[in-house]
Coordinates of C-alpha atoms and ligand atoms in Angstrom, one line a residue:
M1 CA 62.2 81.7 64.2
E2 CA 58.6 80.4 63.6
S3 CA 56.8 79.7 66.9
H4 CA 56.1 76.0 67.9
L5 CA 53.8 74.6 65.1
V6 CA 50.8 72.7 66.4
T7 CA 48.5 71.3 63.8
L8 CA 44.8 70.6 64.5
E9 CA 45.4 66.9 64.4
Q10 CA 48.3 67.2 66.9
H11 CA 46.0 69.3 69.2
L12 CA 43.2 66.8 69.0
I13 CA 45.5 63.8 69.8
E14 CA 46.9 65.8 72.8
E15 CA 43.4 66.5 74.0
Q16 CA 42.5 62.9 73.5
R17 CA 45.4 61.8 75.7
H18 CA 44.0 63.9 78.5
T19 CA 40.4 62.5 78.1
P20 CA 40.0 59.3 80.1
G21 CA 38.4 56.5 78.1
A22 CA 38.6 58.4 74.8
S23 CA 38.4 55.9 71.9
G24 CA 39.6 58.3 69.2
D25 CA 36.2 58.5 67.6
F26 CA 35.9 62.3 68.5
T27 CA 39.4 63.0 67.1
G28 CA 38.4 61.1 64.0
L29 CA 35.2 63.0 63.5
I30 CA 36.7 66.5 63.9
T31 CA 39.6 65.5 61.6
T32 CA 37.1 64.4 59.0
I33 CA 35.2 67.7 59.2
A34 CA 38.6 69.5 58.8
V35 CA 39.3 67.6 55.7
A36 CA 36.0 68.6 54.2
A37 CA 36.7 72.2 55.2
K38 CA 40.0 72.2 53.3
V39 CA 38.3 71.1 50.2
I40 CA 35.5 73.6 50.6
A41 CA 38.1 76.3 51.2
R42 CA 39.8 75.3 47.9
E43 CA 36.4 75.5 46.0
V44 CA 35.5 78.9 47.6
R45 CA 38.9 80.3 46.6
R46 CA 38.4 79.1 43.0
A47 CA 34.7 79.8 42.7
G48 CA 35.1 82.6 40.3
L49 CA 37.3 80.6 38.0
T50 CA 35.5 77.3 37.9
N51 CA 32.0 78.5 37.0
I52 CA 30.5 77.4 40.4
L53 CA 29.4 80.8 41.3
G54 CA 25.7 81.7 41.0
S55 CA 22.6 79.8 41.8
A56 CA 22.2 76.0 41.4
D57 CA 18.7 76.5 39.9
S58 CA 17.4 74.7 42.9
S59 CA 16.0 75.7 46.4
N60 CA 16.5 74.2 49.8
T61 CA 14.0 73.1 52.4
H62 CA 13.4 76.7 53.4
G63 CA 12.6 77.8 49.8
E64 CA 15.9 79.6 49.6
T65 CA 17.7 79.6 46.3
Q66 CA 20.7 77.3 46.6
Q67 CA 24.1 78.5 45.4
K68 CA 26.2 76.0 43.5
L69 CA 28.8 76.1 46.3
D70 CA 26.0 75.5 48.9
V71 CA 25.2 72.2 47.1
L72 CA 28.9 71.3 46.6
A73 CA 29.7 72.0 50.3
N74 CA 26.7 70.0 51.5
E75 CA 27.4 67.0 49.3
L76 CA 31.1 67.0 50.3
L77 CA 30.4 67.2 54.0
C78 CA 27.7 64.5 53.8
R79 CA 30.0 62.2 51.8
V80 CA 33.0 62.4 54.1
V81 CA 31.1 62.2 57.4
L82 CA 28.6 59.5 56.5
H83 CA 31.4 57.0 55.8
S84 CA 33.5 58.0 58.9
G85 CA 32.0 55.4 61.2
H86 CA 31.7 58.1 63.9
L87 CA 28.1 59.1 63.4
C88 CA 24.6 57.6 63.7
A89 CA 22.7 60.5 62.2
V90 CA 23.3 63.8 60.3
A91 CA 21.2 67.0 59.8
S92 CA 22.0 69.6 57.3
E93 CA 20.6 73.1 56.6
E94 CA 20.3 72.0 53.0
L95 CA 18.3 68.9 53.6
P96 CA 14.6 68.6 54.7
D97 CA 15.1 65.6 56.9
L98 CA 17.8 63.8 58.8
L99 CA 20.2 62.0 56.7
E100 CA 20.5 58.3 57.5
L101 CA 23.7 56.4 57.0
P102 CA 24.0 54.4 53.7
P103 CA 23.3 50.7 54.1
G104 CA 26.2 48.8 55.5
A105 CA 28.0 52.0 56.7
P106 CA 29.3 51.6 60.3
T107 CA 27.3 53.6 62.9
G108 CA 29.1 55.7 65.6
K109 CA 28.1 57.3 68.8
Y110 CA 27.8 60.9 67.7
T111 CA 25.4 63.0 65.7
L112 CA 26.3 66.0 63.5
A113 CA 24.2 69.0 62.5
F114 CA 25.7 71.5 60.2
D115 CA 25.1 74.5 57.9
P116 CA 27.5 73.6 55.1
L117 CA 28.0 77.1 53.7
D118 CA 26.3 79.9 55.8
G119 CA 26.1 83.3 54.2
S120 CA 26.2 81.7 50.7
S121 CA 24.2 84.5 49.2
N122 CA 27.3 86.6 49.6
I123 CA 29.6 84.2 47.6
D124 CA 29.2 86.0 44.2
Y125 CA 30.5 89.2 45.8
N126 CA 33.6 87.7 47.4
V127 CA 32.3 88.2 51.0
S128 CA 33.4 85.8 53.7
V129 CA 31.2 82.7 54.2
G130 CA 31.4 79.9 56.7
T131 CA 30.5 76.3 57.8
I132 CA 29.0 75.8 61.2
F133 CA 28.7 72.4 63.0
S134 CA 27.3 70.9 66.2
V135 CA 28.2 67.5 67.8
H136 CA 26.0 65.6 70.2
R137 CA 26.4 62.1 71.7
R138 CA 23.5 59.8 70.6
V139 CA 20.8 59.1 73.2
T140 CA 19.3 56.0 71.5
S141 CA 21.1 52.7 72.2
S142 CA 22.0 51.4 68.8
G143 CA 21.1 51.2 65.1
P144 CA 20.5 54.1 62.8
G145 CA 20.2 57.5 64.6
T146 CA 16.8 59.2 65.0
E147 CA 15.6 62.8 65.4
R148 CA 15.8 62.2 69.2
D149 CA 19.6 61.9 68.8
L150 CA 19.7 65.2 67.0
L151 CA 17.0 67.3 68.9
Q152 CA 19.0 67.8 72.1
P153 CA 19.5 71.1 74.0
A154 CA 22.6 73.1 73.2
S155 CA 23.9 72.6 76.8
R156 CA 24.4 68.9 75.9
Q157 CA 26.6 69.5 72.9
V158 CA 29.8 67.5 73.0
A159 CA 31.5 70.0 70.7
A160 CA 30.8 72.8 68.3
G161 CA 32.7 74.8 65.7
Y162 CA 32.8 76.8 62.6
V163 CA 35.1 77.5 59.6
V164 CA 35.3 81.0 58.3
Y165 CA 36.4 81.3 54.6
G166 CA 37.7 84.8 54.7
S167 CA 41.0 86.6 54.1
S168 CA 42.3 83.3 55.6
T169 CA 40.6 80.1 56.4
I170 CA 40.2 79.6 60.1
F171 CA 38.8 76.5 61.9
V172 CA 37.4 77.3 65.4
Y173 CA 36.1 74.6 67.7
S174 CA 35.5 73.8 71.4
A175 CA 34.9 70.5 73.1
G176 CA 34.3 72.2 76.4
T177 CA 37.9 72.8 77.4
G178 CA 38.4 76.2 75.8
V179 CA 37.8 77.7 72.3
H180 CA 40.7 77.2 69.9
G181 CA 41.3 78.7 66.4
F182 CA 43.5 77.1 63.7
T183 CA 44.6 79.0 60.5
L184 CA 44.9 77.0 57.3
D185 CA 48.4 77.1 55.8
P186 CA 47.6 76.3 52.2
T187 CA 51.3 75.7 51.4
I188 CA 51.2 72.6 53.6
G189 CA 47.5 71.9 53.8
E190 CA 47.4 72.0 57.6
F191 CA 45.3 73.9 60.1
I192 CA 47.9 75.5 62.5
L193 CA 47.0 76.6 66.0
S194 CA 46.8 80.4 65.8
H195 CA 44.2 81.3 68.4
P196 CA 44.6 79.1 71.5
Y197 CA 42.0 79.6 74.4
I198 CA 40.0 82.4 72.8
R199 CA 38.3 84.7 75.4
T200 CA 35.6 87.2 74.4
P201 CA 35.9 90.6 76.2
P202 CA 33.0 91.0 78.7
R203 CA 31.9 94.2 76.9
G204 CA 32.6 95.3 73.3
R205 CA 32.4 98.4 71.1
I206 CA 30.7 96.7 68.1
Y207 CA 27.1 95.9 67.4
S208 CA 25.9 93.8 64.5
I209 CA 22.3 93.9 63.3
N210 CA 20.5 94.4 59.9
E211 CA 19.3 98.0 60.5
G212 CA 17.3 97.6 57.3
N213 CA 14.8 95.8 59.5
T214 CA 14.5 98.7 62.0
G215 CA 10.8 99.2 61.0
K216 CA 10.1 95.7 62.3
F217 CA 12.0 95.8 65.6
S218 CA 10.2 95.9 68.9
P219 CA 10.4 99.1 71.1
G220 CA 12.7 97.2 73.4
I221 CA 15.2 96.4 70.6
C222 CA 15.0 100.0 69.3
A223 CA 15.7 101.3 72.8
F224 CA 18.6 99.0 73.2
L225 CA 20.1 100.1 69.9
D226 CA 19.8 103.7 70.9
Y227 CA 21.6 102.9 74.2
L228 CA 24.4 101.1 72.3
R229 CA 25.0 104.2 70.2
S230 CA 24.8 106.6 73.2
A231 CA 27.8 108.3 74.9
E232 CA 26.3 107.3 78.3
R233 CA 27.0 103.6 77.7
P234 CA 29.9 102.3 79.9
G235 CA 32.9 102.0 77.6
G236 CA 31.4 104.5 75.2
P237 CA 29.2 104.3 72.1
C238 CA 29.4 101.2 69.8
T239 CA 30.2 101.2 66.1
A240 CA 28.1 99.2 63.6
R241 CA 29.6 96.3 61.8
Y242 CA 27.4 93.9 59.8
V243 CA 28.7 91.6 57.1
G244 CA 25.4 89.8 56.6
S245 CA 27.3 86.5 57.0
L246 CA 26.7 85.1 60.4
V247 CA 30.1 83.3 60.8
A248 CA 32.0 86.4 59.7
D249 CA 30.1 88.7 62.1
F250 CA 30.3 86.2 64.9
H251 CA 34.1 85.5 64.5
R252 CA 35.0 89.2 64.6
N253 CA 32.9 89.8 67.7
L254 CA 34.2 86.6 69.4
L255 CA 37.8 88.0 69.1
A256 CA 37.2 91.7 69.4
G257 CA 34.1 91.8 71.7
G258 CA 30.7 93.0 70.6
I259 CA 27.1 91.8 70.2
F260 CA 25.2 90.3 67.2
L261 CA 21.5 90.5 67.1
Y262 CA 18.9 88.8 64.9
P263 CA 15.7 89.4 66.9
G264 CA 12.2 88.2 66.1
D265 CA 9.6 90.7 64.9
R266 CA 5.8 90.8 64.6
K267 CA 5.9 88.9 61.3
N268 CA 8.6 86.4 62.3
P269 CA 8.6 86.2 66.2
N270 CA 11.3 83.5 66.0
G271 CA 13.6 85.5 63.7
K272 CA 15.5 83.9 60.8
L273 CA 18.4 81.9 62.2
R274 CA 18.1 78.1 63.0
L275 CA 18.7 76.7 66.4
L276 CA 20.2 73.3 65.7
Y277 CA 23.1 74.3 63.4
E278 CA 23.5 78.1 63.8
A279 CA 22.4 79.4 67.3
A280 CA 23.2 76.3 69.4
P281 CA 26.8 75.7 68.2
L282 CA 27.7 79.4 68.3
A283 CA 26.1 79.7 71.7
F284 CA 28.3 76.8 72.9
L285 CA 31.4 78.6 71.6
A286 CA 30.4 82.1 72.9
E287 CA 29.8 80.8 76.4
E288 CA 32.9 78.7 76.4
A289 CA 34.8 81.9 75.5
G290 CA 33.1 83.8 78.4
G291 CA 30.3 85.3 76.4
R292 CA 26.6 84.7 76.4
A293 CA 23.9 83.7 74.0
S294 CA 20.2 84.2 74.4
T295 CA 16.9 84.6 72.5
G296 CA 16.6 87.9 74.5
Y297 CA 14.4 86.1 77.0
R298 CA 16.1 82.6 77.5
R299 CA 19.6 81.3 77.2
I300 CA 20.0 79.4 74.0
A301 CA 21.7 76.6 76.0
H302 CA 18.5 75.7 77.7
L303 CA 16.2 75.5 74.7
E304 CA 14.8 72.0 73.9
P305 CA 14.7 71.8 70.0
E306 CA 11.4 70.6 68.7
A307 CA 12.2 70.5 64.9
L308 CA 15.4 70.1 62.9
H309 CA 15.0 73.5 61.2
Q310 CA 13.4 75.4 64.1
R311 CA 14.2 79.1 64.1
V312 CA 15.1 81.2 67.1
P313 CA 15.9 84.9 67.8
L314 CA 19.6 85.2 68.5
I315 CA 21.4 87.8 70.7
I316 CA 25.0 86.6 71.2
G317 CA 28.4 88.0 72.1
S318 CA 30.1 89.8 75.0
R319 CA 28.5 88.8 78.3
E320 CA 27.7 92.3 79.6
D321 CA 26.2 93.5 76.3
V322 CA 23.9 90.5 76.0
Y323 CA 22.8 90.9 79.6
E324 CA 21.9 94.5 78.9
A325 CA 19.9 93.5 75.8
E326 CA 17.9 91.1 78.0
Q327 CA 17.3 93.8 80.5
F328 CA 15.8 96.1 77.8
L329 CA 13.5 93.3 76.6
R330 CA 12.5 92.5 80.2
Q331 CA 11.6 96.1 80.8
E332 CA 9.6 96.1 77.5
A333 CA 7.7 92.9 78.5
A334 CA 7.0 94.4 82.0
A335 CA 5.7 97.6 80.4
A336 CA 3.5 95.6 78.0
E337 CA 2.0 93.7 81.0
R338 CA 1.2 97.0 82.8
A339 CA -0.3 98.5 79.6
P340 CA -1.2 95.7 77.3
G341 CA -3.1 97.9 74.9
L342 CA 0.1 99.9 74.1
A343 CA 2.3 96.8 73.5
V344 CA 3.6 97.1 69.9
G345 CA 6.8 95.1 69.8
G346 CA 7.6 91.5 68.9
S347 CA 6.1 88.9 71.2
A348 CA 8.3 87.1 73.6
P349 CA 9.2 84.0 71.6
A350 CA 11.1 80.9 72.6
Ligands
LIG1 P1 19.8 89.3 56.6 C1 22.9 84.5 55.6 O1 21.8 84.3 54.7 C2 22.3 84.3 57.0 O2 21.7 83.1 57.2 C3 23.3 84.6 58.1 O3 24.6 84.1 57.6 C4 23.3 86.1 58.3 O4 23.7 86.5 59.6 C5 21.8 86.4 58.0 O5 21.3 85.3 57.2 C6 21.7 87.7 57.3 O6 20.3 87.9 57.2 O7 18.2 89.2 56.7 O8 20.4 90.4 57.4 O9 20.2 89.3 55.1

């Protein structure tokens, strides 16, 4: 006998019933994102058959070659959310500036920032990819949204979520009352509640980092990695798992426990990942699930974004593991203060 089926829409309506003064706007926004996710999932599944693999012969605001699916996912998400009437402004990893609503489109009280297809360089090799999104309530009073409505600290997010297009398509989101996962049943086209109230184990046995960058890591990061691999570590040594697709690495660690690190280095003290639509939404989810997210020096939740595509170092996952990473970096910073001439590692960024 199948367990009680709860669709994403039923879950949202139930949550709305328990939210005093809820107008249905939030329910409508998340439902709209879920519709886009279903279409993206279909295109990701068919990519090898419909000649939309490979690069789109164009590059995004960061000079990164856009994949055809990147462009398709971005256009699809922009199209569905801009006409939803729930938003006043949109920011996308694929667009240089904020996206204003088309003339005459109804404006809403939320903003949305998203990475439409994160990890897209892996698409041609059938590796999991994902969509990441972050929702804020506007701070300006009316009219078209501005960067002020988007550049708010992660702690003020109304909701955040991601979709991982892997062996199955899973939609994970939180609006501050728990983290919930929904698995797409393609036979009925519905996201079905499969992971209610996700909690991250306080300590994991997995670490995720691109060890190819070891030559650029600070001594504090190198010392922490040695510790993670040592038998002296409480809970025993960790094993390495790195997909190279943030959403896939994050989702595994969220469920199983573990730590993901993309630190800064001498050349790029702020690392590679973007605050607004990667670090901030995943930090919201990680901490809602009992985990922690930090630059290594400051909680992601407290950072005040200064630019749409601002990068930050990201250390995220099981609470105890992230705490310990911060301790190693604090010890490195203290040693550097005591003997500045010997300091070699990455500077303390944001
Ligand atoms: P690297 C994918 O390009 C991405 O933005 C994230 O999904 C992923 O975690 C990271 O970059 C991988 O970066 O330098 O290890 O290839």
